[in-house]
């Protein structure tokens, strides 16, 4: 990996964290394109690696939110543990699909997130000056 | 705040875990709105609680893909560790600069990335 690629990946990682802190959109949405286009991973490897990259980000986020009193631990753990069942199914499907289709599906997900953001912006554009939603999604 | 049933939480968990592993994202896009709609959480508690769920989800997802040899751990650290520093900057910036128009700009950026992904 060249020095330029290395620095660009670090910068985009930092930007992904900053944007997720600002807009409450998780880092994964930005990690996957960075890992695919800049680092040069295939779509499946980019997605799998994105999940690993999310771990330290949410660990810090969860700890901060816990200290701020915004975490209901029992419910969070219940969702996370049952999520493992879904993860096994999702991983099975992701590895079975052709990477082109996986990439198109991911692009579709980006459009959904963009629509969600657009919808929330519409609300805050109408009522200027009202506080925006909390970070961390 | 109401106490959601195990079935509601489990349903949210399975759905978010599935999409997390399928797309390589945390699953907050699913968890946060569902906690608000189905479990009666306010958005602050939903966001905070979702992070605990996502931590476990991402850990299990990364482990599953790692067993199949798809995780590049060095690259994960390369983007993930700077992102931790970035979140501090982002949260600090949020109260000052986040506005409707900026959110819209970010949405447009995501659409551009999506189009690039489609044509790739």
CSV table of C-alpha atoms in Angstrom, one decimal:
chain,number,residue,atom,x,y,z
A,1,UNK,CA,0.0,0.0,0.0
A,2,UNK,CA,1.4,3.4,-1.0
A,3,UNK,CA,1.9,6.2,1.5
A,4,UNK,CA,-0.8,8.3,-0.3
A,5,UNK,CA,-3.3,5.4,0.0
A,6,UNK,CA,-2.5,5.0,3.6
A,7,UNK,CA,-2.9,8.7,4.4
A,8,UNK,CA,-6.2,8.9,2.4
A,9,UNK,CA,-7.6,5.9,4.2
A,10,UNK,CA,-6.7,7.4,7.6
A,11,UNK,CA,-8.2,10.7,6.6
A,12,UNK,CA,-11.4,9.1,5.4
A,13,UNK,CA,-11.6,7.0,8.5
A,14,UNK,CA,-11.4,10.2,10.6
A,15,UNK,CA,-14.0,11.8,8.4
A,16,UNK,CA,-16.3,8.8,8.7
A,17,UNK,CA,-16.1,9.1,12.5
A,18,UNK,CA,-16.7,12.8,12.4
A,19,UNK,CA,-19.7,12.5,10.1
A,20,UNK,CA,-21.2,9.7,12.2
A,21,UNK,CA,-20.8,11.9,15.2
A,22,UNK,CA,-22.4,14.9,13.4
A,23,UNK,CA,-25.3,13.1,11.6
A,24,UNK,CA,-25.8,10.0,13.7
A,25,UNK,CA,-25.3,7.8,10.7
A,26,UNK,CA,-23.1,4.8,11.6
A,27,UNK,CA,-19.5,4.6,10.3
A,28,UNK,CA,-20.2,1.5,8.3
A,29,UNK,CA,-22.0,3.4,5.5
A,30,UNK,CA,-18.7,5.3,4.9
A,31,UNK,CA,-16.2,2.5,5.9
A,32,UNK,CA,-17.4,0.2,3.1
A,33,UNK,CA,-16.9,2.6,0.2
A,34,UNK,CA,-13.5,3.7,1.7
A,35,UNK,CA,-12.3,0.1,2.0
A,36,UNK,CA,-13.6,-0.8,-1.4
A,37,UNK,CA,-12.4,2.3,-3.4
A,38,UNK,CA,-9.3,3.5,-1.5
A,39,UNK,CA,-8.0,0.4,0.1
A,40,UNK,CA,-9.1,-1.8,-2.8
A,41,UNK,CA,-10.9,-4.6,-1.1
A,42,UNK,CA,-13.6,-6.6,-2.8
A,43,UNK,CA,-17.2,-5.8,-1.8
A,44,UNK,CA,-17.5,-8.8,0.6
A,45,UNK,CA,-14.1,-8.2,2.2
A,46,UNK,CA,-14.9,-4.4,2.5
A,47,UNK,CA,-18.2,-5.2,4.3
A,48,UNK,CA,-16.6,-7.8,6.6
A,49,UNK,CA,-13.7,-5.5,7.4
A,50,UNK,CA,-16.2,-2.6,8.0
A,51,UNK,CA,-17.8,-4.6,10.8
A,52,UNK,CA,-14.4,-5.0,12.5
A,53,UNK,CA,-13.7,-1.2,12.1
A,54,UNK,CA,-17.1,-0.4,13.7
A,55,UNK,CA,-16.1,-2.2,16.9
A,56,UNK,CA,-13.8,0.5,18.5
A,57,UNK,CA,-16.1,3.3,17.3
A,58,UNK,CA,-19.3,1.9,19.0
A,59,UNK,CA,-17.3,0.8,22.0
A,60,UNK,CA,-16.3,4.4,22.7
A,61,UNK,CA,-19.7,5.7,21.7
A,62,UNK,CA,-21.5,3.2,24.0
A,63,UNK,CA,-19.3,4.1,26.9
A,64,UNK,CA,-19.9,7.8,26.4
A,65,UNK,CA,-23.7,7.4,26.1
A,66,UNK,CA,-23.7,5.1,29.2
A,67,UNK,CA,-22.0,7.8,31.2
A,68,UNK,CA,-24.5,10.3,29.9
A,69,UNK,CA,-27.3,8.1,31.2
A,70,UNK,CA,-28.7,7.3,27.8
A,71,UNK,CA,-28.2,3.6,27.8
A,72,UNK,CA,-30.7,0.9,28.9
A,73,UNK,CA,-28.2,-1.8,29.3
A,74,UNK,CA,-30.6,-4.8,29.7
A,75,UNK,CA,-32.5,-3.9,26.5
A,76,UNK,CA,-29.3,-3.2,24.5
A,77,UNK,CA,-27.8,-6.5,25.5
A,78,UNK,CA,-31.0,-8.4,24.7
A,79,UNK,CA,-31.1,-6.9,21.2
A,80,UNK,CA,-27.4,-7.5,20.6
A,81,UNK,CA,-27.5,-11.1,21.7
A,82,UNK,CA,-30.6,-12.0,19.6
A,83,UNK,CA,-28.9,-10.1,16.7
A,84,UNK,CA,-26.4,-13.0,16.6
A,85,UNK,CA,-29.1,-15.2,15.1
A,86,UNK,CA,-29.7,-12.6,12.3
A,87,UNK,CA,-25.9,-12.1,11.8
A,88,UNK,CA,-25.5,-15.8,11.1
A,89,UNK,CA,-28.2,-15.7,8.4
A,90,UNK,CA,-27.0,-12.4,7.0
A,91,UNK,CA,-23.4,-13.6,6.8
A,92,UNK,CA,-24.6,-16.8,5.1
A,93,UNK,CA,-26.5,-14.8,2.5
A,94,UNK,CA,-23.7,-12.2,2.0
A,95,UNK,CA,-21.1,-14.9,1.3
A,96,UNK,CA,-23.5,-16.7,-1.1
A,97,UNK,CA,-24.4,-13.7,-3.3
A,98,UNK,CA,-22.2,-12.6,-6.2
A,99,UNK,CA,-20.2,-9.5,-5.2
A,100,UNK,CA,-21.7,-7.4,-8.0
A,101,UNK,CA,-25.2,-7.9,-6.6
A,102,UNK,CA,-23.9,-7.3,-3.0
A,103,UNK,CA,-22.5,-4.0,-4.2
A,104,UNK,CA,-25.7,-3.0,-5.8
A,105,UNK,CA,-27.7,-3.9,-2.7
A,106,UNK,CA,-25.3,-1.8,-0.6
A,107,UNK,CA,-25.8,1.1,-3.0
A,108,UNK,CA,-29.5,0.7,-2.5
A,109,UNK,CA,-29.0,0.9,1.3
A,110,UNK,CA,-27.1,4.2,0.8
A,111,UNK,CA,-30.1,5.6,-1.1
A,112,UNK,CA,-32.4,4.5,1.8
A,113,UNK,CA,-30.1,6.2,4.3
A,114,UNK,CA,-29.9,9.3,2.1
A,115,UNK,CA,-33.7,9.4,1.9
A,116,UNK,CA,-33.9,9.1,5.7
A,117,UNK,CA,-31.5,12.0,6.1
A,118,UNK,CA,-33.3,14.1,3.5
A,119,UNK,CA,-36.6,13.5,5.4
A,120,UNK,CA,-35.1,14.6,8.7
A,121,UNK,CA,-33.5,17.7,7.0
A,122,UNK,CA,-36.9,18.6,5.6
A,123,UNK,CA,-38.2,18.8,9.2
A,124,UNK,CA,-35.4,20.9,10.5
A,125,UNK,CA,-35.4,23.2,7.4
A,126,UNK,CA,-39.0,24.0,8.1
A,127,UNK,CA,-38.5,24.7,11.7
A,128,UNK,CA,-35.2,26.6,11.6
A,129,UNK,CA,-33.5,26.9,14.9
A,130,UNK,CA,-34.9,23.8,16.6
A,131,UNK,CA,-32.3,21.4,18.0
A,132,UNK,CA,-31.4,18.5,15.8
A,133,UNK,CA,-31.5,14.9,16.8
A,134,UNK,CA,-28.9,13.1,19.0
A,135,UNK,CA,-25.8,11.6,17.5
A,136,UNK,CA,-24.8,8.0,17.3
A,137,UNK,CA,-27.0,6.3,14.9
B,1,UNK,CA,-40.7,4.5,30.0
B,2,UNK,CA,-42.5,1.2,29.2
B,3,UNK,CA,-40.8,-2.1,29.5
B,4,UNK,CA,-40.7,-3.7,26.1
B,5,UNK,CA,-41.3,-7.5,25.8
B,6,UNK,CA,-38.6,-9.9,25.0
B,7,UNK,CA,-40.3,-10.7,21.7
B,8,UNK,CA,-40.1,-7.0,20.6
B,9,UNK,CA,-36.4,-6.7,21.5
B,10,UNK,CA,-35.7,-10.1,19.9
B,11,UNK,CA,-37.4,-9.2,16.7
B,12,UNK,CA,-35.4,-5.9,16.5
B,13,UNK,CA,-32.3,-7.9,17.2
B,14,UNK,CA,-32.7,-10.5,14.6
B,15,UNK,CA,-33.7,-8.0,11.9
B,16,UNK,CA,-30.8,-5.7,12.7
B,17,UNK,CA,-28.3,-8.5,12.9
B,18,UNK,CA,-29.4,-9.8,9.5
B,19,UNK,CA,-29.0,-6.5,7.8
B,20,UNK,CA,-25.8,-5.7,9.7
B,21,UNK,CA,-24.1,-8.9,8.4
B,22,UNK,CA,-25.6,-8.5,4.9
B,23,UNK,CA,-24.4,-4.9,4.4
B,24,UNK,CA,-21.4,-4.5,6.7
B,25,UNK,CA,-23.0,-1.8,8.8
B,26,UNK,CA,-23.9,-1.5,12.4
B,27,UNK,CA,-27.6,-1.8,12.0
B,28,UNK,CA,-28.5,1.4,13.8
B,29,UNK,CA,-30.6,2.4,10.8
B,30,UNK,CA,-32.9,-0.4,11.9
B,31,UNK,CA,-32.5,-0.4,15.7
B,32,UNK,CA,-33.0,3.3,16.5
B,33,UNK,CA,-36.3,3.8,14.6
B,34,UNK,CA,-37.7,0.5,15.8
B,35,UNK,CA,-36.9,1.2,19.5
B,36,UNK,CA,-38.8,4.4,19.1
B,37,UNK,CA,-41.8,2.9,17.2
B,38,UNK,CA,-42.1,-0.5,18.8
B,39,UNK,CA,-40.6,-0.1,22.3
B,40,UNK,CA,-41.6,3.5,23.1
B,41,UNK,CA,-38.0,4.8,23.6
B,42,UNK,CA,-37.3,8.5,23.2
B,43,UNK,CA,-34.7,9.1,20.5
B,44,UNK,CA,-31.9,9.8,23.0
B,45,UNK,CA,-32.3,6.5,24.8
B,46,UNK,CA,-32.8,4.7,21.5
B,47,UNK,CA,-29.5,6.0,20.2
B,48,UNK,CA,-27.6,5.2,23.4
B,49,UNK,CA,-29.1,1.8,23.7
B,50,UNK,CA,-28.5,1.0,20.0
B,51,UNK,CA,-24.8,1.5,20.5
B,52,UNK,CA,-24.6,-1.3,23.1
B,53,UNK,CA,-26.6,-3.6,20.7
B,54,UNK,CA,-24.4,-2.6,17.7
B,55,UNK,CA,-21.2,-3.4,19.7
B,56,UNK,CA,-22.3,-7.0,20.3
B,57,UNK,CA,-23.7,-7.2,16.7
B,58,UNK,CA,-20.5,-5.9,15.1
B,59,UNK,CA,-18.4,-8.1,17.3
B,60,UNK,CA,-20.3,-11.3,16.3
B,61,UNK,CA,-20.4,-10.2,12.6
B,62,UNK,CA,-16.7,-9.6,12.5
B,63,UNK,CA,-16.0,-12.9,14.2
B,64,UNK,CA,-18.3,-14.8,11.8
B,65,UNK,CA,-16.6,-13.3,8.7
B,66,UNK,CA,-13.2,-13.7,10.3
B,67,UNK,CA,-13.8,-17.4,10.6
B,68,UNK,CA,-14.5,-17.4,6.9
B,69,UNK,CA,-11.3,-15.4,6.3
B,70,UNK,CA,-12.9,-12.3,4.9
B,71,UNK,CA,-11.8,-9.7,7.5
B,72,UNK,CA,-8.7,-7.6,6.9
B,73,UNK,CA,-7.9,-6.7,10.5
B,74,UNK,CA,-5.0,-4.3,9.6
B,75,UNK,CA,-7.3,-2.3,7.2
B,76,UNK,CA,-10.0,-2.3,9.8
B,77,UNK,CA,-7.6,-0.6,12.3
B,78,UNK,CA,-6.5,1.7,9.6
B,79,UNK,CA,-10.0,3.3,9.2
B,80,UNK,CA,-11.5,2.3,12.5
B,81,UNK,CA,-9.0,3.9,14.9
B,82,UNK,CA,-8.9,7.3,13.2
B,83,UNK,CA,-12.7,7.1,13.2
B,84,UNK,CA,-12.7,7.0,17.0
B,85,UNK,CA,-10.8,10.3,17.0
B,86,UNK,CA,-13.2,11.6,14.4
B,87,UNK,CA,-16.3,10.9,16.4
B,88,UNK,CA,-15.0,13.3,19.2
B,89,UNK,CA,-14.6,16.0,16.6
B,90,UNK,CA,-18.0,15.3,15.0
B,91,UNK,CA,-19.9,15.4,18.3
B,92,UNK,CA,-18.2,18.7,19.2
B,93,UNK,CA,-19.1,20.1,15.7
B,94,UNK,CA,-22.6,18.8,15.8
B,95,UNK,CA,-24.1,21.4,18.2
B,96,UNK,CA,-22.5,24.2,16.2
B,97,UNK,CA,-22.7,23.5,12.5
B,98,UNK,CA,-25.2,20.7,11.9
B,99,UNK,CA,-28.2,22.1,10.1
B,100,UNK,CA,-30.9,21.1,7.7
B,101,UNK,CA,-28.9,22.2,4.7
B,102,UNK,CA,-25.8,20.4,5.8
B,103,UNK,CA,-27.7,17.2,6.4
B,104,UNK,CA,-29.2,17.6,2.9
B,105,UNK,CA,-25.7,18.0,1.5
B,106,UNK,CA,-24.6,14.8,3.2
B,107,UNK,CA,-27.6,13.0,1.8
B,108,UNK,CA,-26.7,14.2,-1.7
B,109,UNK,CA,-23.1,13.0,-1.2
B,110,UNK,CA,-24.4,9.5,-0.2
B,111,UNK,CA,-26.6,9.4,-3.4
B,112,UNK,CA,-23.4,10.2,-5.4
B,113,UNK,CA,-21.5,7.4,-3.7
B,114,UNK,CA,-24.5,5.1,-4.4
B,115,UNK,CA,-24.5,6.0,-8.1
B,116,UNK,CA,-20.7,5.4,-8.3
B,117,UNK,CA,-21.2,2.0,-6.7
B,118,UNK,CA,-24.0,1.1,-9.2
B,119,UNK,CA,-21.9,1.9,-12.2
B,120,UNK,CA,-18.7,0.2,-10.9
